[in-house]
Amino acid sequence: MRVPFVDLKRQYQSIKGEIDGAIERVIANTSFIMGKEVSQFEEDFANTTQVKFAVGCSSGTTAIHLALIAGGVKSGDEVITVPNTFIATTEAITHAGAKTVFVGTDPETYNLDPAKLEAAITPKTKAVIVVYLYGQPAEMDKIREICLKHDLVLIADAAQAHLAEYQGKPIADWADMTTYSFFPGKNLGAYGDAGMAVTNSEALDHTLRLYRNHGRLDKYEHLVEGYNYRLDALQAAILGAKLPHLASWTKKRQEHAASYTERLKDTEAITLPYVSPDCGHVYHLFVVRLPQRDQIRKNLTEAGIACGVHYPIPLHLQPAYKHLGYNNGDFPHAEENASSILSLPIFAELTIEEIDYVCDTLKISLNGV
């Protein structure tokens, strides 16, 4: 048996008529930049995520950059985030002219540890970017309280957390702005790059819209120098066709995660994902920790099972950030996890037979190392 890490073809085949119709509609009306497809998807996504305003962007990376600009982050400022995330989070900080400051993570959830946040705040700190890693929100009540105390802008990077909840409320309720990626493999994925920044603030919504489209709200009046960060109309139409299925796809991911947990719960060598009782985890990834990770991954690959590592090198140890002066040992939880975590296949169309095969093969492999 061969088990892919994600299978976009299966998803397409399940809604082929809707996707094809959306693409044909855009081509027929030839409105490829902005227009009705984008505004309709923004409205639908805002309603689905229970937020007032949603601003379509060209990617999840540009969504974070726009959020930083809207939050007033500028050259000389510091922005706090975590080292165990994709570089897009910190690229956006640099693009805004600010300095990245890393803070430690919770050993169970892998998210930003609020107990370590306040010590990292300096007079130059302007914002905090919290990453909802693998689909689980951080402890947002504690983090928000600290940000309010120090008058900091709070941005949530929810690239992996579409439809996640915290303490029974939509995640957009907890941050000043929340950003999403619609990279093809995400829980809600486009057929190219696309993203979204959402907020409940009318003023922030205005600034996000202004800067994502060349600093203009009207066609030829530019209030500021902005960016070409617009959401492509074709991608908006595709995402709009997929959006009504997001809730059912999310439920399937949660069911698959439960199946993995049940089948692996008595395997002592494996540390299964910890789920906070405050969180509605949406399982963009199902990540386990295990000994001799690289050998196990090799064994699974040879058995036809595709796995991933998210992420093998923490950002504070990346060559691109050598100038920040961090060293091995500065963030032990992130470093330890980088050498032991393995992402197992998980997507809505995954079958129970495939999950059984992954679990059986994983157990056999663990017994042989």
GROMACS .gro file of C-alpha atoms in nm, residues 61-345:
model
  285
   61THR     CA    1   0.318   3.564   0.408
   62THR     CA    2   0.186   3.888   0.265
   63ALA     CA    3  -0.110   3.868   0.502
   64ILE     CA    4   0.130   3.874   0.799
   65HIS     CA    5   0.327   4.159   0.644
   66LEU     CA    6   0.008   4.359   0.596
   67ALA     CA    7  -0.097   4.290   0.955
   68LEU     CA    8   0.235   4.422   1.082
   69ILE     CA    9   0.202   4.736   0.870
   70ALA     CA   10  -0.156   4.789   0.987
   71GLY     CA   11  -0.036   4.743   1.344
   72GLY     CA   12   0.213   5.026   1.302
   73VAL     CA   13   0.528   4.812   1.311
   74LYS     CA   14   0.823   4.998   1.161
   75SER     CA   15   1.201   5.009   1.143
   76GLY     CA   16   1.364   4.980   1.484
   77ASP     CA   17   1.073   4.795   1.644
   78GLU     CA   18   1.091   4.443   1.785
   79VAL     CA   19   0.836   4.169   1.723
   80ILE     CA   20   0.821   3.859   1.942
   81THR     CA   21   0.742   3.517   1.798
   82VAL     CA   22   0.847   3.152   1.826
   83PRO     CA   23   1.144   2.971   1.666
   84ASN     CA   24   0.950   2.659   1.561
   85THR     CA   25   0.752   2.796   1.270
   86PHE     CA   26   0.794   2.832   0.895
   87ILE     CA   27   1.020   3.121   0.796
   88ALA     CA   28   0.726   3.311   0.643
   89THR     CA   29   0.634   3.432   0.994
   90THR     CA   30   0.971   3.597   1.049
   91GLU     CA   31   1.029   3.705   0.689
   92ALA     CA   32   0.727   3.931   0.728
   93ILE     CA   33   0.879   4.086   1.041
   94THR     CA   34   1.200   4.165   0.854
   95HIS     CA   35   1.006   4.302   0.555
   96ALA     CA   36   0.829   4.540   0.792
   97GLY     CA   37   1.170   4.670   0.900
   98ALA     CA   38   1.153   4.521   1.250
   99LYS     CA   39   1.374   4.280   1.444
  100THR     CA   40   1.262   3.929   1.532
  101VAL     CA   41   1.286   3.831   1.898
  102PHE     CA   42   1.228   3.464   1.972
  103VAL     CA   43   1.062   3.330   2.285
  104GLY     CA   44   1.034   2.977   2.428
  105THR     CA   45   0.758   2.729   2.356
  106ASP     CA   46   0.536   2.504   2.565
  107PRO     CA   47   0.679   2.149   2.567
  108GLU     CA   48   0.335   1.990   2.522
  109THR     CA   49   0.154   2.210   2.270
  110TYR     CA   50   0.467   2.349   2.095
  111ASN     CA   51   0.301   2.691   2.100
  112LEU     CA   52   0.429   3.015   2.249
  113ASP     CA   53   0.468   2.979   2.626
  114PRO     CA   54   0.298   3.277   2.794
  115ALA     CA   55   0.513   3.222   3.103
  116LYS     CA   56   0.818   3.320   2.897
  117LEU     CA   57   0.660   3.607   2.704
  118GLU     CA   58   0.682   3.897   2.947
  119ALA     CA   59   1.055   3.854   3.006
  120ALA     CA   60   1.118   3.904   2.632
  121ILE     CA   61   0.939   4.240   2.618
  122THR     CA   62   1.158   4.552   2.591
  123PRO     CA   63   1.082   4.921   2.529
  124LYS     CA   64   1.127   4.846   2.156
  125THR     CA   65   0.866   4.568   2.146
  126LYS     CA   66   0.573   4.663   1.926
  127ALA     CA   67   0.393   4.337   1.849
  128VAL     CA   68   0.362   3.967   1.922
  129ILE     CA   69   0.293   3.706   1.654
  130VAL     CA   70   0.144   3.389   1.799
  131VAL     CA   71   0.161   3.083   1.573
  132TYR     CA   72  -0.119   2.826   1.606
  133LEU     CA   73   0.112   2.537   1.529
  134TYR     CA   74  -0.030   2.224   1.363
  135GLY     CA   75  -0.387   2.352   1.409
  136GLN     CA   76  -0.406   2.417   1.783
  137PRO     CA   77  -0.437   2.770   1.930
  138ALA     CA   78  -0.201   2.893   2.199
  139GLU     CA   79  -0.309   3.008   2.547
  140MET     CA   80  -0.463   3.323   2.409
  141ASP     CA   81  -0.632   3.448   2.724
  142LYS     CA   82  -0.296   3.476   2.902
  143ILE     CA   83  -0.111   3.607   2.597
  144ARG     CA   84  -0.379   3.867   2.525
  145GLU     CA   85  -0.369   3.988   2.886
  146ILE     CA   86   0.007   4.042   2.864
  147CYS     CA   87  -0.025   4.225   2.532
  148LEU     CA   88  -0.295   4.454   2.670
  149LYS     CA   89  -0.082   4.526   2.977
  150HIS     CA   90   0.212   4.635   2.761
  151ASP     CA   91   0.007   4.795   2.479
  152LEU     CA   92   0.133   4.550   2.218
  153VAL     CA   93  -0.030   4.457   1.888
  154LEU     CA   94  -0.135   4.091   1.893
  155ILE     CA   95  -0.128   3.904   1.562
  156ALA     CA   96  -0.220   3.538   1.525
  157ASP     CA   97  -0.063   3.333   1.247
  158ALA     CA   98  -0.341   3.083   1.180
  159ALA     CA   99  -0.195   2.942   0.858
  160GLN     CA  100  -0.259   2.592   0.997
  161ALA     CA  101  -0.571   2.663   1.201
  162HIS     CA  102  -0.874   2.727   0.981
  163LEU     CA  103  -1.191   2.692   1.195
  164ALA     CA  104  -0.996   2.636   1.517
  165GLU     CA  105  -1.148   2.766   1.842
  166TYR     CA  106  -1.020   2.874   2.182
  167GLN     CA  107  -1.236   2.848   2.493
  168GLY     CA  108  -1.536   2.791   2.268
  169LYS     CA  109  -1.490   3.116   2.076
  170PRO     CA  110  -1.363   3.179   1.721
  171ILE     CA  111  -0.989   3.241   1.716
  172ALA     CA  112  -1.037   3.582   1.552
  173ASP     CA  113  -1.187   3.706   1.881
  174TRP     CA  114  -0.852   3.675   2.058
  175ALA     CA  115  -0.611   3.875   1.841
  176ASP     CA  116  -0.612   4.221   1.687
  177MET     CA  117  -0.558   4.053   1.351
  178THR     CA  118  -0.550   3.689   1.244
  179THR     CA  119  -0.383   3.574   0.924
  180TYR     CA  120  -0.441   3.265   0.713
  181SER     CA  121  -0.258   3.083   0.437
  182PHE     CA  122  -0.442   2.906   0.157
  183PHE     CA  123  -0.134   2.727   0.027
  184PRO     CA  124  -0.263   2.420  -0.164
  185GLY     CA  125  -0.190   2.170   0.115
  186LYS     CA  126  -0.360   2.370   0.391
  187ASN     CA  127  -0.695   2.270   0.546
  188LEU     CA  128  -0.850   2.517   0.303
  189GLY     CA  129  -0.618   2.532   0.005
  190ALA     CA  130  -0.613   2.722  -0.323
  191TYR     CA  131  -0.459   2.601  -0.649
  192GLY     CA  132  -0.168   2.840  -0.601
  193ASP     CA  133  -0.070   3.098  -0.340
  194ALA     CA  134  -0.340   3.289  -0.154
  195GLY     CA  135  -0.402   3.426   0.195
  196MET     CA  136  -0.630   3.630   0.418
  197ALA     CA  137  -0.603   3.880   0.703
  198VAL     CA  138  -0.909   3.918   0.927
  199THR     CA  139  -1.000   4.159   1.205
  200ASN     CA  140  -1.293   4.296   1.401
  201SER     CA  141  -1.151   4.649   1.378
  202GLU     CA  142  -1.287   4.878   1.106
  203ALA     CA  143  -0.973   5.094   1.123
  204LEU     CA  144  -0.740   4.796   1.077
  205ASP     CA  145  -0.956   4.664   0.794
  206HIS     CA  146  -0.922   5.000   0.617
  207THR     CA  147  -0.542   4.995   0.645
  208LEU     CA  148  -0.514   4.632   0.536
  209ARG     CA  149  -0.720   4.705   0.223
  210LEU     CA  150  -0.527   5.021   0.148
  211TYR     CA  151  -0.184   4.862   0.156
  212ARG     CA  152  -0.274   4.537  -0.022
  213ASN     CA  153  -0.371   4.726  -0.342
  214HIS     CA  154  -0.104   4.987  -0.421
  215GLY     CA  155  -0.214   5.224  -0.146
  216ARG     CA  156  -0.549   5.298  -0.305
  217LEU     CA  157  -0.917   5.253  -0.243
  218ASP     CA  158  -1.019   5.427  -0.567
  219LYS     CA  159  -0.859   5.334  -0.900
  220TYR     CA  160  -0.628   5.631  -0.952
  221GLU     CA  161  -0.596   5.796  -0.610
  222HIS     CA  162  -0.307   5.653  -0.406
  223LEU     CA  163  -0.311   5.765  -0.044
  224VAL     CA  164   0.017   5.586   0.037
  225GLU     CA  165   0.271   5.368  -0.136
  226GLY     CA  166   0.136   5.018  -0.092
  227TYR     CA  167   0.198   4.672  -0.233
  228ASN     CA  168   0.061   4.443  -0.499
  229TYR     CA  169  -0.067   4.190  -0.244
  230ARG     CA  170  -0.405   4.128  -0.406
  231LEU     CA  171  -0.587   3.795  -0.396
  232ASP     CA  172  -0.620   3.650  -0.746
  233ALA     CA  173  -0.983   3.622  -0.857
  234LEU     CA  174  -0.933   3.269  -0.988
  235GLN     CA  175  -0.801   3.154  -0.652
  236ALA     CA  176  -1.085   3.334  -0.473
  237ALA     CA  177  -1.340   3.147  -0.687
  238ILE     CA  178  -1.172   2.812  -0.618
  239LEU     CA  179  -1.159   2.884  -0.246
  240GLY     CA  180  -1.520   2.996  -0.253
  241ALA     CA  181  -1.618   2.661  -0.403
  242LYS     CA  182  -1.423   2.475  -0.135
  243LEU     CA  183  -1.533   2.682   0.164
  244PRO     CA  184  -1.875   2.513   0.216
  245HIS     CA  185  -1.690   2.182   0.258
  246LEU     CA  186  -1.439   2.309   0.516
  247ALA     CA  187  -1.646   2.213   0.821
  248SER     CA  188  -1.695   1.854   0.705
  249TRP     CA  189  -1.329   1.824   0.603
  250THR     CA  190  -1.230   1.952   0.946
  251LYS     CA  191  -1.451   1.695   1.116
  252LYS     CA  192  -1.288   1.419   0.910
  253ARG     CA  193  -0.942   1.539   1.015
  254GLN     CA  194  -1.051   1.530   1.378
  255GLU     CA  195  -1.190   1.178   1.331
  256HIS     CA  196  -0.866   1.063   1.169
  257ALA     CA  197  -0.667   1.213   1.456
  258ALA     CA  198  -0.886   1.021   1.701
  259SER     CA  199  -0.826   0.701   1.503
  260TYR     CA  200  -0.450   0.752   1.514
  261THR     CA  201  -0.466   0.824   1.887
  262GLU     CA  202  -0.672   0.513   1.960
  263ARG     CA  203  -0.443   0.285   1.759
  264LEU     CA  204  -0.118   0.429   1.898
  265LYS     CA  205  -0.213   0.511   2.257
  266ASP     CA  206  -0.050   0.201   2.407
  267THR     CA  207   0.274   0.238   2.211
  268GLU     CA  208   0.507   0.360   2.485
  269ALA     CA  209   0.781   0.491   2.255
  270ILE     CA  210   0.544   0.740   2.089
  271THR     CA  211   0.441   1.074   2.235
  272LEU     CA  212   0.103   1.159   2.087
  273PRO     CA  213  -0.023   1.516   2.031
  274TYR     CA  214  -0.137   1.690   2.347
  275VAL     CA  215  -0.468   1.870   2.304
  276SER     CA  216  -0.553   2.146   2.549
  277PRO     CA  217  -0.909   2.125   2.686
  278ASP     CA  218  -0.941   2.494   2.591
  279CYS     CA  219  -0.875   2.427   2.225
  280GLY     CA  220  -1.068   2.313   1.922
  281HIS     CA  221  -0.777   2.148   1.739
  282VAL     CA  222  -0.822   2.120   1.360
  283TYR     CA  223  -0.522   1.896   1.287
  284HIS     CA  224  -0.354   2.050   0.990
  285LEU     CA  225  -0.082   1.808   1.095
  286PHE     CA  226  -0.079   1.502   1.319
  287VAL     CA  227   0.263   1.520   1.481
  288VAL     CA  228   0.416   1.256   1.707
  289ARG     CA  229   0.749   1.243   1.889
  290LEU     CA  230   0.952   0.926   1.879
  291PRO     CA  231   1.307   0.794   1.922
  292GLN     CA  232   1.540   0.753   1.624
  293ARG     CA  233   1.306   0.965   1.414
  294ASP     CA  234   1.520   0.965   1.101
  295GLN     CA  235   1.548   0.586   1.089
  296ILE     CA  236   1.176   0.545   1.152
  297ARG     CA  237   1.096   0.793   0.876
  298LYS     CA  238   1.325   0.603   0.639
  299ASN     CA  239   1.148   0.276   0.724
  300LEU     CA  240   0.805   0.429   0.664
  301THR     CA  241   0.915   0.582   0.335
  302GLU     CA  242   1.043   0.245   0.216
  303ALA     CA  243   0.703   0.097   0.308
  304GLY     CA  244   0.530   0.353   0.085
  305ILE     CA  245   0.420   0.593   0.359
  306ALA     CA  246   0.493   0.963   0.305
  307CYS     CA  247   0.578   1.157   0.622
  308GLY     CA  248   0.706   1.505   0.700
  309VAL     CA  249   0.907   1.696   0.959
  310HIS     CA  250   0.765   2.035   1.059
  311TYR     CA  251   1.025   2.172   1.117
  312PRO     CA  252   1.373   2.013   1.115
  313ILE     CA  253   1.574   2.332   1.187
  314PRO     CA  254   1.439   2.588   1.435
  315LEU     CA  255   1.452   2.940   1.299
  316HIS     CA  256   1.697   3.066   1.560
  317LEU     CA  257   1.952   2.819   1.418
  318GLN     CA  258   1.886   2.897   1.051
  319PRO     CA  259   2.177   3.054   0.859
  320ALA     CA  260   1.946   3.340   0.758
  321TYR     CA  261   1.921   3.447   1.123
  322LYS     CA  262   2.279   3.400   1.233
  323HIS     CA  263   2.302   3.778   1.272
  324LEU     CA  264   2.047   3.766   1.556
  325GLY     CA  265   2.306   3.596   1.777
  326TYR     CA  266   2.115   3.291   1.896
  327ASN     CA  267   2.292   2.962   1.969
  328ASN     CA  268   2.227   2.594   2.031
  329GLY     CA  269   2.060   2.552   2.369
  330ASP     CA  270   1.878   2.884   2.367
  331PHE     CA  271   1.539   2.719   2.304
  332PRO     CA  272   1.574   2.358   2.422
  333HIS     CA  273   1.214   2.252   2.366
  334ALA     CA  274   1.214   2.366   2.003
  335GLU     CA  275   1.554   2.206   1.944
  336GLU     CA  276   1.460   1.874   2.104
  337ASN     CA  277   1.135   1.857   1.911
  338ALA     CA  278   1.309   1.932   1.582
  339SER     CA  279   1.507   1.611   1.619
  340SER     CA  280   1.218   1.388   1.729
  341ILE     CA  281   0.891   1.502   1.565
  342LEU     CA  282   0.729   1.324   1.271
  343SER     CA  283   0.416   1.432   1.085
  344LEU     CA  284   0.199   1.137   0.980
  345PRO     CA  285  -0.035   1.148   0.679
   0.00000   0.00000   0.00000
